[in-house]
């Protein structure tokens, strides 16, 4: 269908076309109306049933470490028992003399049987007793960890997961993969510019693409929304969960319709359509062109500066009122709150001077309220 529109056999392609770079260079698409990542359809994982399931709580490295510890600790305890003599401060015992001799195999047996929370009675000196105590402490921690993990395995059955992402696909050998021929994913995996995991996924099909599937029903890689319907359809048919999706998706694809926008623009079809159907309001357009964009400022434009000026004026008036009120209050405190003449004020000051002299305090300078020097009295 892309080729039909490109060859001008059709004007419009209506289908869920994936917008890719190669297609975008050859044809025009509408704005993407939907985004959907690609996913991998795999067989549904089944429960793991193995004879050696009791070994799964620990990895192989842990089991090898336990075995090596037994092999090393046995000779160490044997040497400590021989070198330490009959020192029994930590573990005093009164056993017959022939029981005091323990072979190397005996120490191996003692270390191995302690793994199963069992024990044997062997006389040991202080040094070997301390070494065995350290081994018992480690065994308690290992036993608790093993028991907890084993119970969780038995409570929640484990399922076998082949892989979870596209990066795991080339490095597994249980499943073979394929994808649809002449699709966006084929371009993604088999293009010469493909790199990394995309190149590795498409590498088996570079020389022979006969294993690529021609239809979606036979494919593995497909958009996630399509695969959700495929899993549901298979479940309705069989009544079992035979299919599943890998956990991680990849390559979020954009979907759009095909339309020759640029070709129509170059041919002048849009201009002709605009002339035919666009409103012809020449009066408003001419008025729009004649509008002067540089205009004088009015009162509305100067509201900010005027508001600041008004605020300053009001504050100035307020401070004048406060100053007058404060001055009158000071006069009332000094002269008793009465309106007296300048002569009476001077008499009060002289009287105050005499009282100060009587009490032996320093005199004050007496001035008139107008600021002139009316009288000065000093000691």
mmCIF file of C-alpha atoms in Angstrom:
data_model
loop_
_atom_site.group_PDB
_atom_site.id
_atom_site.type_symbol
_atom_site.label_atom_id
_atom_site.label_comp_id
_atom_site.label_asym_id
_atom_site.label_seq_id
_atom_site.Cartn_x
_atom_site.Cartn_y
_atom_site.Cartn_z
ATOM 1 C CA UNK A 1 0.000 0.000 0.000
ATOM 2 C CA UNK A 2 2.923 2.339 0.622
ATOM 3 C CA UNK A 3 4.127 1.658 -2.908
ATOM 4 C CA UNK A 4 0.664 2.288 -4.353
ATOM 5 C CA UNK A 5 0.535 5.761 -2.838
ATOM 6 C CA UNK A 6 4.127 6.425 -3.849
ATOM 7 C CA UNK A 7 3.365 5.394 -7.448
ATOM 8 C CA UNK A 8 0.266 7.643 -7.390
ATOM 9 C CA UNK A 9 -2.044 4.677 -7.817
ATOM 10 C CA UNK A 10 -3.855 5.781 -4.648
ATOM 11 C CA UNK A 11 -4.236 9.179 -2.993
ATOM 12 C CA UNK A 12 -4.515 8.021 0.600
ATOM 13 C CA UNK A 13 -3.466 4.958 2.596
ATOM 14 C CA UNK A 14 -5.632 4.218 5.645
ATOM 15 C CA UNK A 15 -4.134 1.462 7.796
ATOM 16 C CA UNK A 16 -1.952 1.178 10.911
ATOM 17 C CA UNK A 17 1.288 2.046 9.112
ATOM 18 C CA UNK A 18 4.442 2.128 11.224
ATOM 19 C CA UNK A 19 6.351 5.353 10.634
ATOM 20 C CA UNK A 20 10.031 4.590 10.045
ATOM 21 C CA UNK A 21 12.898 6.703 8.763
ATOM 22 C CA UNK A 22 13.095 4.855 5.443
ATOM 23 C CA UNK A 23 9.366 5.229 4.839
ATOM 24 C CA UNK A 24 9.402 8.854 5.943
ATOM 25 C CA UNK A 25 12.006 9.632 3.304
ATOM 26 C CA UNK A 26 9.902 8.009 0.561
ATOM 27 C CA UNK A 27 6.361 9.026 1.493
ATOM 28 C CA UNK A 28 4.487 11.470 3.746
ATOM 29 C CA UNK A 29 2.627 10.421 6.881
ATOM 30 C CA UNK A 30 0.038 12.086 9.046
ATOM 31 C CA UNK A 31 0.836 13.033 12.619
ATOM 32 C CA UNK A 32 1.173 9.813 14.687
ATOM 33 C CA UNK A 33 -2.156 8.946 16.239
ATOM 34 C CA UNK A 34 -0.890 6.027 18.329
ATOM 35 C CA UNK A 35 2.349 4.755 19.866
ATOM 36 C CA UNK A 36 2.874 1.083 20.660
ATOM 37 C CA UNK A 37 6.096 -0.753 21.531
ATOM 38 C CA UNK A 38 7.111 -4.068 20.019
ATOM 39 C CA UNK A 39 7.060 -7.212 22.154
ATOM 40 C CA UNK A 40 8.199 -10.825 21.938
ATOM 41 C CA UNK A 41 5.678 -13.654 22.010
ATOM 42 C CA UNK A 42 7.066 -16.689 23.838
ATOM 43 C CA UNK A 43 5.684 -19.976 25.198
ATOM 44 C CA UNK A 44 4.082 -19.588 28.581
ATOM 45 C CA UNK A 45 6.558 -20.501 31.328
ATOM 46 C CA UNK A 46 5.731 -23.697 33.175
ATOM 47 C CA UNK A 47 6.540 -24.839 36.715
ATOM 48 C CA UNK A 48 10.024 -26.167 37.352
ATOM 49 C CA UNK A 49 10.084 -29.837 38.349
ATOM 50 C CA UNK A 50 13.575 -31.218 38.916
ATOM 51 C CA UNK A 51 14.969 -34.082 40.952
ATOM 52 C CA UNK A 52 17.755 -31.841 42.226
ATOM 53 C CA UNK A 53 15.370 -29.087 43.351
ATOM 54 C CA UNK A 54 16.597 -29.495 46.943
ATOM 55 C CA UNK A 55 19.953 -28.083 45.821
ATOM 56 C CA UNK A 56 18.432 -24.898 44.344
ATOM 57 C CA UNK A 57 18.411 -22.815 47.557
ATOM 58 C CA UNK A 58 22.194 -22.461 47.190
ATOM 59 C CA UNK A 59 24.150 -21.830 44.044
ATOM 60 C CA UNK A 60 26.808 -24.243 42.886
ATOM 61 C CA UNK A 61 29.522 -21.912 44.199
ATOM 62 C CA UNK A 62 28.107 -22.131 47.734
ATOM 63 C CA UNK A 63 27.962 -25.935 47.652
ATOM 64 C CA UNK A 64 31.538 -26.112 46.371
ATOM 65 C CA UNK A 65 32.615 -23.730 49.139
ATOM 66 C CA UNK A 66 31.018 -25.934 51.808
ATOM 67 C CA UNK A 67 32.726 -29.039 50.407
ATOM 68 C CA UNK A 68 36.116 -27.321 50.294
ATOM 69 C CA UNK A 69 35.658 -26.081 53.867
ATOM 70 C CA UNK A 70 35.132 -29.651 55.079
ATOM 71 C CA UNK A 71 38.148 -30.897 53.152
ATOM 72 C CA UNK A 72 40.396 -28.165 54.583
ATOM 73 C CA UNK A 73 39.049 -28.061 58.135
ATOM 74 C CA UNK A 74 39.401 -31.827 58.686
ATOM 75 C CA UNK A 75 43.228 -31.906 58.424
ATOM 76 C CA UNK A 76 43.454 -28.633 60.378
ATOM 77 C CA UNK A 77 41.571 -30.088 63.330
ATOM 78 C CA UNK A 78 43.611 -33.282 63.116
ATOM 79 C CA UNK A 79 46.880 -31.307 63.262
ATOM 80 C CA UNK A 80 45.597 -29.155 66.134
ATOM 81 C CA UNK A 81 44.643 -32.231 68.134
ATOM 82 C CA UNK A 82 48.116 -33.715 67.669
ATOM 83 C CA UNK A 83 50.043 -30.510 68.306
ATOM 84 C CA UNK A 84 47.991 -29.379 71.293
ATOM 85 C CA UNK A 85 48.467 -32.533 73.334
ATOM 86 C CA UNK A 86 46.038 -33.336 76.129
ATOM 87 C CA UNK A 87 45.159 -29.740 76.891
ATOM 88 C CA UNK A 88 41.540 -29.953 78.006
ATOM 89 C CA UNK A 89 40.858 -26.582 79.625
ATOM 90 C CA UNK A 90 37.939 -25.850 77.323
ATOM 91 C CA UNK A 91 36.623 -29.415 77.114
ATOM 92 C CA UNK A 92 37.634 -31.457 80.161
ATOM 93 C CA UNK A 93 36.944 -35.170 79.837
ATOM 94 C CA UNK A 94 37.726 -38.375 81.688
ATOM 95 C CA UNK A 95 37.657 -40.983 78.949
ATOM 96 C CA UNK A 96 39.910 -43.974 78.501
ATOM 97 C CA UNK A 97 43.258 -43.285 76.882
ATOM 98 C CA UNK A 98 42.582 -45.293 73.742
ATOM 99 C CA UNK A 99 39.514 -43.124 73.042
ATOM 100 C CA UNK A 100 41.662 -40.003 72.892
ATOM 101 C CA UNK A 101 43.053 -40.909 69.493
ATOM 102 C CA UNK A 102 40.820 -39.695 66.610
ATOM 103 C CA UNK A 103 41.708 -40.381 63.003
ATOM 104 C CA UNK A 104 41.435 -37.941 60.099
ATOM 105 C CA UNK A 105 38.363 -39.730 58.784
ATOM 106 C CA UNK A 106 36.765 -39.278 62.195
ATOM 107 C CA UNK A 107 37.142 -35.513 61.944
ATOM 108 C CA UNK A 108 35.719 -35.592 58.414
ATOM 109 C CA UNK A 109 32.738 -37.523 59.678
ATOM 110 C CA UNK A 110 32.248 -35.098 62.575
ATOM 111 C CA UNK A 111 32.246 -32.082 60.221
ATOM 112 C CA UNK A 112 29.931 -33.728 57.697
ATOM 113 C CA UNK A 113 27.378 -35.009 60.201
ATOM 114 C CA UNK A 114 27.112 -31.557 61.767
ATOM 115 C CA UNK A 115 25.560 -30.321 58.499
ATOM 116 C CA UNK A 116 22.452 -32.352 59.418
ATOM 117 C CA UNK A 117 22.305 -30.990 62.982
ATOM 118 C CA UNK A 118 23.785 -34.226 64.344
ATOM 119 C CA UNK A 119 26.931 -34.845 66.352
ATOM 120 C CA UNK A 120 29.345 -37.426 67.709
ATOM 121 C CA UNK A 121 31.252 -37.501 70.973
ATOM 122 C CA UNK A 122 34.958 -37.171 70.302
ATOM 123 C CA UNK A 123 37.440 -35.911 72.893
ATOM 124 C CA UNK A 124 39.245 -32.788 71.665
ATOM 125 C CA UNK A 125 41.766 -30.410 73.131
ATOM 126 C CA UNK A 126 41.177 -26.660 73.430
ATOM 127 C CA UNK A 127 42.483 -25.625 69.995
ATOM 128 C CA UNK A 128 40.493 -28.200 68.017
ATOM 129 C CA UNK A 129 37.434 -27.463 70.147
ATOM 130 C CA UNK A 130 37.568 -23.747 69.216
ATOM 131 C CA UNK A 131 37.945 -24.596 65.505
ATOM 132 C CA UNK A 132 34.958 -26.927 65.666
ATOM 133 C CA UNK A 133 32.915 -24.262 67.491
ATOM 134 C CA UNK A 134 33.542 -21.813 64.641
ATOM 135 C CA UNK A 135 32.399 -24.463 62.157
ATOM 136 C CA UNK A 136 29.208 -25.098 64.143
ATOM 137 C CA UNK A 137 28.423 -21.352 64.174
ATOM 138 C CA UNK A 138 28.767 -21.166 60.383
ATOM 139 C CA UNK A 139 26.626 -24.290 59.964
ATOM 140 C CA UNK A 140 23.792 -22.750 62.025
ATOM 141 C CA UNK A 141 23.706 -19.697 59.738
ATOM 142 C CA UNK A 142 23.796 -21.861 56.601
ATOM 143 C CA UNK A 143 21.055 -24.156 57.891
ATOM 144 C CA UNK A 144 18.714 -21.266 58.684
ATOM 145 C CA UNK A 145 19.270 -19.716 55.236
ATOM 146 C CA UNK A 146 18.789 -23.047 53.465
ATOM 147 C CA UNK A 147 15.594 -23.856 55.360
ATOM 148 C CA UNK A 148 14.041 -20.443 54.698
ATOM 149 C CA UNK A 149 14.733 -20.481 50.957
ATOM 150 C CA UNK A 150 13.595 -24.093 50.596
ATOM 151 C CA UNK A 151 10.272 -23.337 52.312
ATOM 152 C CA UNK A 152 9.682 -20.383 49.975
ATOM 153 C CA UNK A 153 10.334 -22.633 46.977
ATOM 154 C CA UNK A 154 7.825 -25.180 48.240
ATOM 155 C CA UNK A 155 5.197 -22.560 49.097
ATOM 156 C CA UNK A 156 5.343 -20.647 45.788
ATOM 157 C CA UNK A 157 6.132 -22.956 42.858
ATOM 158 C CA UNK A 158 8.742 -21.494 40.560
ATOM 159 C CA UNK A 159 8.202 -21.086 36.846
ATOM 160 C CA UNK A 160 10.828 -21.362 34.183
ATOM 161 C CA UNK A 161 11.478 -18.079 32.390
ATOM 162 C CA UNK A 162 13.434 -18.429 29.167
ATOM 163 C CA UNK A 163 14.331 -14.757 28.800
ATOM 164 C CA UNK A 164 12.837 -11.397 29.722
ATOM 165 C CA UNK A 165 14.147 -8.886 27.168
ATOM 166 C CA UNK A 166 15.461 -8.518 23.652
ATOM 167 C CA UNK A 167 19.024 -8.379 24.986
ATOM 168 C CA UNK A 168 18.694 -11.948 26.332
ATOM 169 C CA UNK A 169 17.349 -13.391 23.076
ATOM 170 C CA UNK A 170 20.627 -13.872 21.108
ATOM 171 C CA UNK A 171 22.342 -15.482 24.116
ATOM 172 C CA UNK A 172 19.838 -18.308 24.728
ATOM 173 C CA UNK A 173 19.500 -21.558 22.801
ATOM 174 C CA UNK A 174 16.140 -22.936 23.950
ATOM 175 C CA UNK A 175 14.004 -20.920 21.528
ATOM 176 C CA UNK A 176 14.434 -19.910 17.902
ATOM 177 C CA UNK A 177 13.026 -16.585 16.771
ATOM 178 C CA UNK A 178 11.673 -14.989 13.648
ATOM 179 C CA UNK A 179 9.798 -11.855 12.562
ATOM 180 C CA UNK A 180 7.675 -10.722 9.676
ATOM 181 C CA UNK A 181 9.261 -10.162 6.299
ATOM 182 C CA UNK A 182 9.140 -6.627 4.820
ATOM 183 C CA UNK A 183 8.066 -5.030 8.078
ATOM 184 C CA UNK A 184 9.390 -2.230 10.247
ATOM 185 C CA UNK A 185 11.073 -4.786 12.501
ATOM 186 C CA UNK A 186 12.784 -6.371 9.506
ATOM 187 C CA UNK A 187 14.244 -2.964 8.692
ATOM 188 C CA UNK A 188 15.246 -2.509 12.321
ATOM 189 C CA UNK A 189 17.099 -5.836 12.565
ATOM 190 C CA UNK A 190 18.452 -6.346 9.044
ATOM 191 C CA UNK A 191 19.378 -2.838 7.955
ATOM 192 C CA UNK A 192 23.047 -2.181 7.257
ATOM 193 C CA UNK A 193 23.097 0.552 9.899
ATOM 194 C CA UNK A 194 21.775 -1.787 12.628
ATOM 195 C CA UNK A 195 24.054 -2.004 15.658
ATOM 196 C CA UNK A 196 24.298 -3.829 18.956
ATOM 197 C CA UNK A 197 21.578 -6.287 19.872
ATOM 198 C CA UNK A 198 19.510 -5.367 16.792
ATOM 199 C CA UNK A 199 22.305 -6.550 14.524
ATOM 200 C CA UNK A 200 22.688 -9.777 16.535
ATOM 201 C CA UNK A 201 18.964 -10.553 16.309
ATOM 202 C CA UNK A 202 18.905 -10.037 12.537
ATOM 203 C CA UNK A 203 22.261 -11.706 11.819
ATOM 204 C CA UNK A 204 20.861 -15.269 11.258
ATOM 205 C CA UNK A 205 18.608 -13.946 8.466
ATOM 206 C CA UNK A 206 21.149 -11.845 6.562
ATOM 207 C CA UNK A 207 22.223 -14.708 4.288
ATOM 208 C CA UNK A 208 18.966 -16.678 4.227
ATOM 209 C CA UNK A 209 15.651 -14.992 4.980
ATOM 210 C CA UNK A 210 13.499 -18.025 4.206
ATOM 211 C CA UNK A 211 12.763 -18.449 7.914
ATOM 212 C CA UNK A 212 11.039 -15.072 8.079
ATOM 213 C CA UNK A 213 7.260 -15.338 8.323
ATOM 214 C CA UNK A 214 4.958 -13.670 5.765
ATOM 215 C CA UNK A 215 1.969 -13.063 8.075
ATOM 216 C CA UNK A 216 1.321 -11.856 11.606
ATOM 217 C CA UNK A 217 -0.293 -15.131 12.678
ATOM 218 C CA UNK A 218 2.974 -17.000 12.213
ATOM 219 C CA UNK A 219 5.206 -14.296 13.651
ATOM 220 C CA UNK A 220 6.822 -13.865 17.011
ATOM 221 C CA UNK A 221 7.705 -10.183 17.064
ATOM 222 C CA UNK A 222 4.708 -7.865 16.854
ATOM 223 C CA UNK A 223 3.198 -4.818 18.511
ATOM 224 C CA UNK A 224 2.246 -5.438 22.110
ATOM 225 C CA UNK A 225 -1.435 -4.577 21.637
ATOM 226 C CA UNK A 226 -1.730 -7.132 18.804
ATOM 227 C CA UNK A 227 -0.032 -9.817 20.895
ATOM 228 C CA UNK A 228 -2.377 -9.177 23.824
ATOM 229 C CA UNK A 229 -5.288 -10.110 21.571
ATOM 230 C CA UNK A 230 -3.369 -13.126 20.249
ATOM 231 C CA UNK A 231 -2.817 -14.478 23.771
ATOM 232 C CA UNK A 232 -6.473 -13.945 24.670
ATOM 233 C CA UNK A 233 -7.670 -15.666 21.483
ATOM 234 C CA UNK A 234 -5.422 -18.668 22.102
ATOM 235 C CA UNK A 235 -6.689 -18.949 25.680
ATOM 236 C CA UNK A 236 -10.321 -18.944 24.504
ATOM 237 C CA UNK A 237 -9.574 -21.710 22.019
ATOM 238 C CA UNK A 238 -7.538 -24.015 24.247
ATOM 239 C CA UNK A 239 -8.526 -23.004 27.768
ATOM 240 C CA UNK A 240 -4.860 -22.933 28.777
ATOM 241 C CA UNK A 241 -2.167 -20.281 28.958
ATOM 242 C CA UNK A 242 0.097 -21.417 26.147
ATOM 243 C CA UNK A 243 1.546 -18.022 25.255
ATOM 244 C CA UNK A 244 3.128 -15.160 27.160
ATOM 245 C CA UNK A 245 5.036 -11.945 26.529
ATOM 246 C CA UNK A 246 8.580 -11.106 27.502
ATOM 247 C CA UNK A 247 8.708 -8.622 30.363
ATOM 248 C CA UNK A 248 10.523 -5.831 28.544
ATOM 249 C CA UNK A 249 9.312 -4.200 25.341
ATOM 250 C CA UNK A 250 11.382 -2.334 22.755
ATOM 251 C CA UNK A 251 11.165 -0.116 19.664
ATOM 252 C CA UNK A 252 8.153 2.108 20.470
ATOM 253 C CA UNK A 253 6.612 2.577 17.021
ATOM 254 C CA UNK A 254 4.472 5.478 15.818
ATOM 255 C CA UNK A 255 1.444 4.766 13.632
ATOM 256 C CA UNK A 256 -0.027 7.068 11.008
ATOM 257 C CA UNK A 257 -1.784 7.235 7.649
ATOM 258 C CA UNK A 258 -0.103 7.775 4.300
ATOM 259 C CA UNK A 259 -0.847 10.951 2.386
ATOM 260 C CA UNK A 260 1.067 12.929 -0.226
ATOM 261 C CA UNK A 261 1.119 16.218 1.667
ATOM 262 C CA UNK A 262 4.333 17.612 0.214
ATOM 263 C CA UNK A 263 3.361 16.684 -3.325
ATOM 264 C CA UNK A 264 -0.001 18.404 -2.907
ATOM 265 C CA UNK A 265 1.701 21.494 -1.507
ATOM 266 C CA UNK A 266 4.161 21.619 -4.390
ATOM 267 C CA UNK A 267 1.336 21.249 -6.926
ATOM 268 C CA UNK A 268 -0.550 24.192 -5.391
ATOM 269 C CA UNK A 269 -3.590 22.155 -4.360
ATOM 270 C CA UNK A 270 -3.632 23.645 -0.862
ATOM 271 C CA UNK A 271 -3.555 27.209 -2.237
ATOM 272 C CA UNK A 272 -6.422 26.467 -4.614
ATOM 273 C CA UNK A 273 -8.429 24.912 -1.821
ATOM 274 C CA UNK A 274 -7.746 27.933 0.374
ATOM 275 C CA UNK A 275 -8.888 30.337 -2.328
ATOM 276 C CA UNK A 276 -12.059 28.328 -2.823
ATOM 277 C CA UNK A 277 -13.110 27.696 0.756
ATOM 278 C CA UNK A 278 -11.273 30.349 2.833
ATOM 279 C CA UNK A 279 -13.414 33.308 4.010
ATOM 280 C CA UNK A 280 -12.871 36.512 2.031
ATOM 281 C CA UNK A 281 -13.090 39.357 4.552
ATOM 282 C CA UNK A 282 -10.946 41.962 2.884
ATOM 283 C CA UNK A 283 -12.207 44.786 5.091
ATOM 284 C CA UNK A 284 -10.933 43.284 8.331
ATOM 285 C CA UNK A 285 -7.665 42.222 6.749
ATOM 286 C CA UNK A 286 -7.034 45.726 5.392
ATOM 287 C CA UNK A 287 -7.896 47.166 8.794
ATOM 288 C CA UNK A 288 -5.471 44.740 10.413
ATOM 289 C CA UNK A 289 -2.671 45.902 8.130
ATOM 290 C CA UNK A 290 -3.363 49.600 8.854
ATOM 291 C CA UNK A 291 -3.208 49.312 12.642
ATOM 292 C CA UNK A 292 -0.439 51.435 14.149
ATOM 293 C CA UNK A 293 1.493 49.392 16.647
ATOM 294 C CA UNK A 294 3.300 52.424 18.196
ATOM 295 C CA UNK A 295 0.682 54.360 20.211
ATOM 296 C CA UNK A 296 0.945 57.038 22.931
ATOM 297 C CA UNK A 297 0.619 55.995 26.551
ATOM 298 C CA UNK A 298 -2.643 56.678 28.391
ATOM 299 C CA UNK A 299 -3.757 56.578 32.001
ATOM 300 C CA UNK A 300 -4.216 52.818 31.918
ATOM 301 C CA UNK A 301 -0.578 52.367 30.921
ATOM 302 C CA UNK A 302 0.621 54.583 33.806
ATOM 303 C CA UNK A 303 -1.403 52.996 36.565
ATOM 304 C CA UNK A 304 1.687 51.529 38.181
ATOM 305 C CA UNK A 305 3.708 54.766 38.528
ATOM 306 C CA UNK A 306 0.591 56.684 39.627
ATOM 307 C CA UNK A 307 -0.153 54.087 42.288
ATOM 308 C CA UNK A 308 3.400 54.406 43.666
ATOM 309 C CA UNK A 309 3.125 58.230 43.682
ATOM 310 C CA UNK A 310 -0.223 58.132 45.486
ATOM 311 C CA UNK A 311 1.113 55.732 48.080
ATOM 312 C CA UNK A 312 4.098 58.008 48.771
ATOM 313 C CA UNK A 313 1.835 61.051 49.151
ATOM 314 C CA UNK A 314 -0.430 59.259 51.620
ATOM 315 C CA UNK A 315 2.562 58.092 53.662
ATOM 316 C CA UNK A 316 3.923 61.658 53.782
ATOM 317 C CA UNK A 317 0.591 62.999 55.107
ATOM 318 C CA UNK A 318 0.493 60.224 57.690
ATOM 319 C CA UNK A 319 3.987 61.060 58.963
ATOM 320 C CA UNK A 320 3.107 64.786 59.231
ATOM 321 C CA UNK A 321 0.118 63.928 61.394
ATOM 322 C CA UNK A 322 2.239 61.665 63.583
ATOM 323 C CA UNK A 323 4.911 64.361 64.012
ATOM 324 C CA UNK A 324 2.347 66.983 65.063
ATOM 325 C CA UNK A 325 0.761 64.602 67.525
ATOM 326 C CA UNK A 326 4.139 63.690 68.981
ATOM 327 C CA UNK A 327 5.187 67.344 69.399
ATOM 328 C CA UNK A 328 2.002 68.224 71.278
ATOM 329 C CA UNK A 329 2.426 65.229 73.538
ATOM 330 C CA UNK A 330 5.973 66.345 74.423
ATOM 331 C CA UNK A 331 4.769 69.821 75.328
ATOM 332 C CA UNK A 332 2.066 68.418 77.572
ATOM 333 C CA UNK A 333 4.616 66.294 79.431
ATOM 334 C CA UNK A 334 6.960 69.285 80.071
ATOM 335 C CA UNK A 335 4.403 71.998 80.898
ATOM 336 C CA UNK A 336 1.679 69.998 82.550
ATOM 337 C CA UNK A 337 -0.694 69.993 79.648
ATOM 338 C CA UNK A 338 -1.798 73.666 80.075
ATOM 339 C CA UNK A 339 -1.503 76.530 77.642
ATOM 340 C CA UNK A 340 0.701 79.070 79.481
ATOM 341 C CA UNK A 341 2.430 82.177 78.321
ATOM 342 C CA UNK A 342 6.136 82.537 77.706
ATOM 343 C CA UNK A 343 6.596 84.428 80.996
ATOM 344 C CA UNK A 344 5.020 81.654 83.046
ATOM 345 C CA UNK A 345 7.183 79.112 81.321
ATOM 346 C CA UNK A 346 10.253 81.137 82.254
ATOM 347 C CA UNK A 347 9.086 81.302 85.865
ATOM 348 C CA UNK A 348 8.737 77.538 85.950
ATOM 349 C CA UNK A 349 12.264 77.132 84.650
ATOM 350 C CA UNK A 350 13.644 79.541 87.309
ATOM 351 C CA UNK A 351 11.752 77.660 90.008
ATOM 352 C CA UNK A 352 13.179 74.417 88.761
ATOM 353 C CA UNK A 353 16.673 75.968 88.904
ATOM 354 C CA UNK A 354 16.238 77.019 92.512
ATOM 355 C CA UNK A 355 15.080 73.550 93.505
ATOM 356 C CA UNK A 356 18.124 72.029 91.898
ATOM 357 C CA UNK A 357 20.462 74.415 93.772
ATOM 358 C CA UNK A 358 18.749 73.664 97.034
ATOM 359 C CA UNK A 359 19.331 69.963 96.530
ATOM 360 C CA UNK A 360 22.963 70.563 95.554
ATOM 361 C CA UNK A 361 22.484 69.491 91.970
ATOM 362 C CA UNK A 362 24.146 71.244 89.003
ATOM 363 C CA UNK A 363 22.246 74.135 87.497
ATOM 364 C CA UNK A 364 20.623 74.147 84.089
ATOM 365 C CA UNK A 365 20.615 76.680 81.317
ATOM 366 C CA UNK A 366 17.356 78.521 80.902
ATOM 367 C CA UNK A 367 16.315 79.507 77.386
ATOM 368 C CA UNK A 368 13.183 80.873 75.892
ATOM 369 C CA UNK A 369 10.953 78.699 73.758
ATOM 370 C CA UNK A 370 11.867 80.789 70.742
ATOM 371 C CA UNK A 371 15.468 79.673 70.926
ATOM 372 C CA UNK A 372 16.956 82.964 72.321
ATOM 373 C CA UNK A 373 19.089 83.106 75.497
ATOM 374 C CA UNK A 374 16.793 84.678 78.118
ATOM 375 C CA UNK A 375 18.671 83.749 81.256
ATOM 376 C CA UNK A 376 21.636 81.638 82.217
ATOM 377 C CA UNK A 377 22.380 80.451 85.714
ATOM 378 C CA UNK A 378 25.477 78.587 86.736
ATOM 379 C CA UNK A 379 26.993 77.404 90.023
#
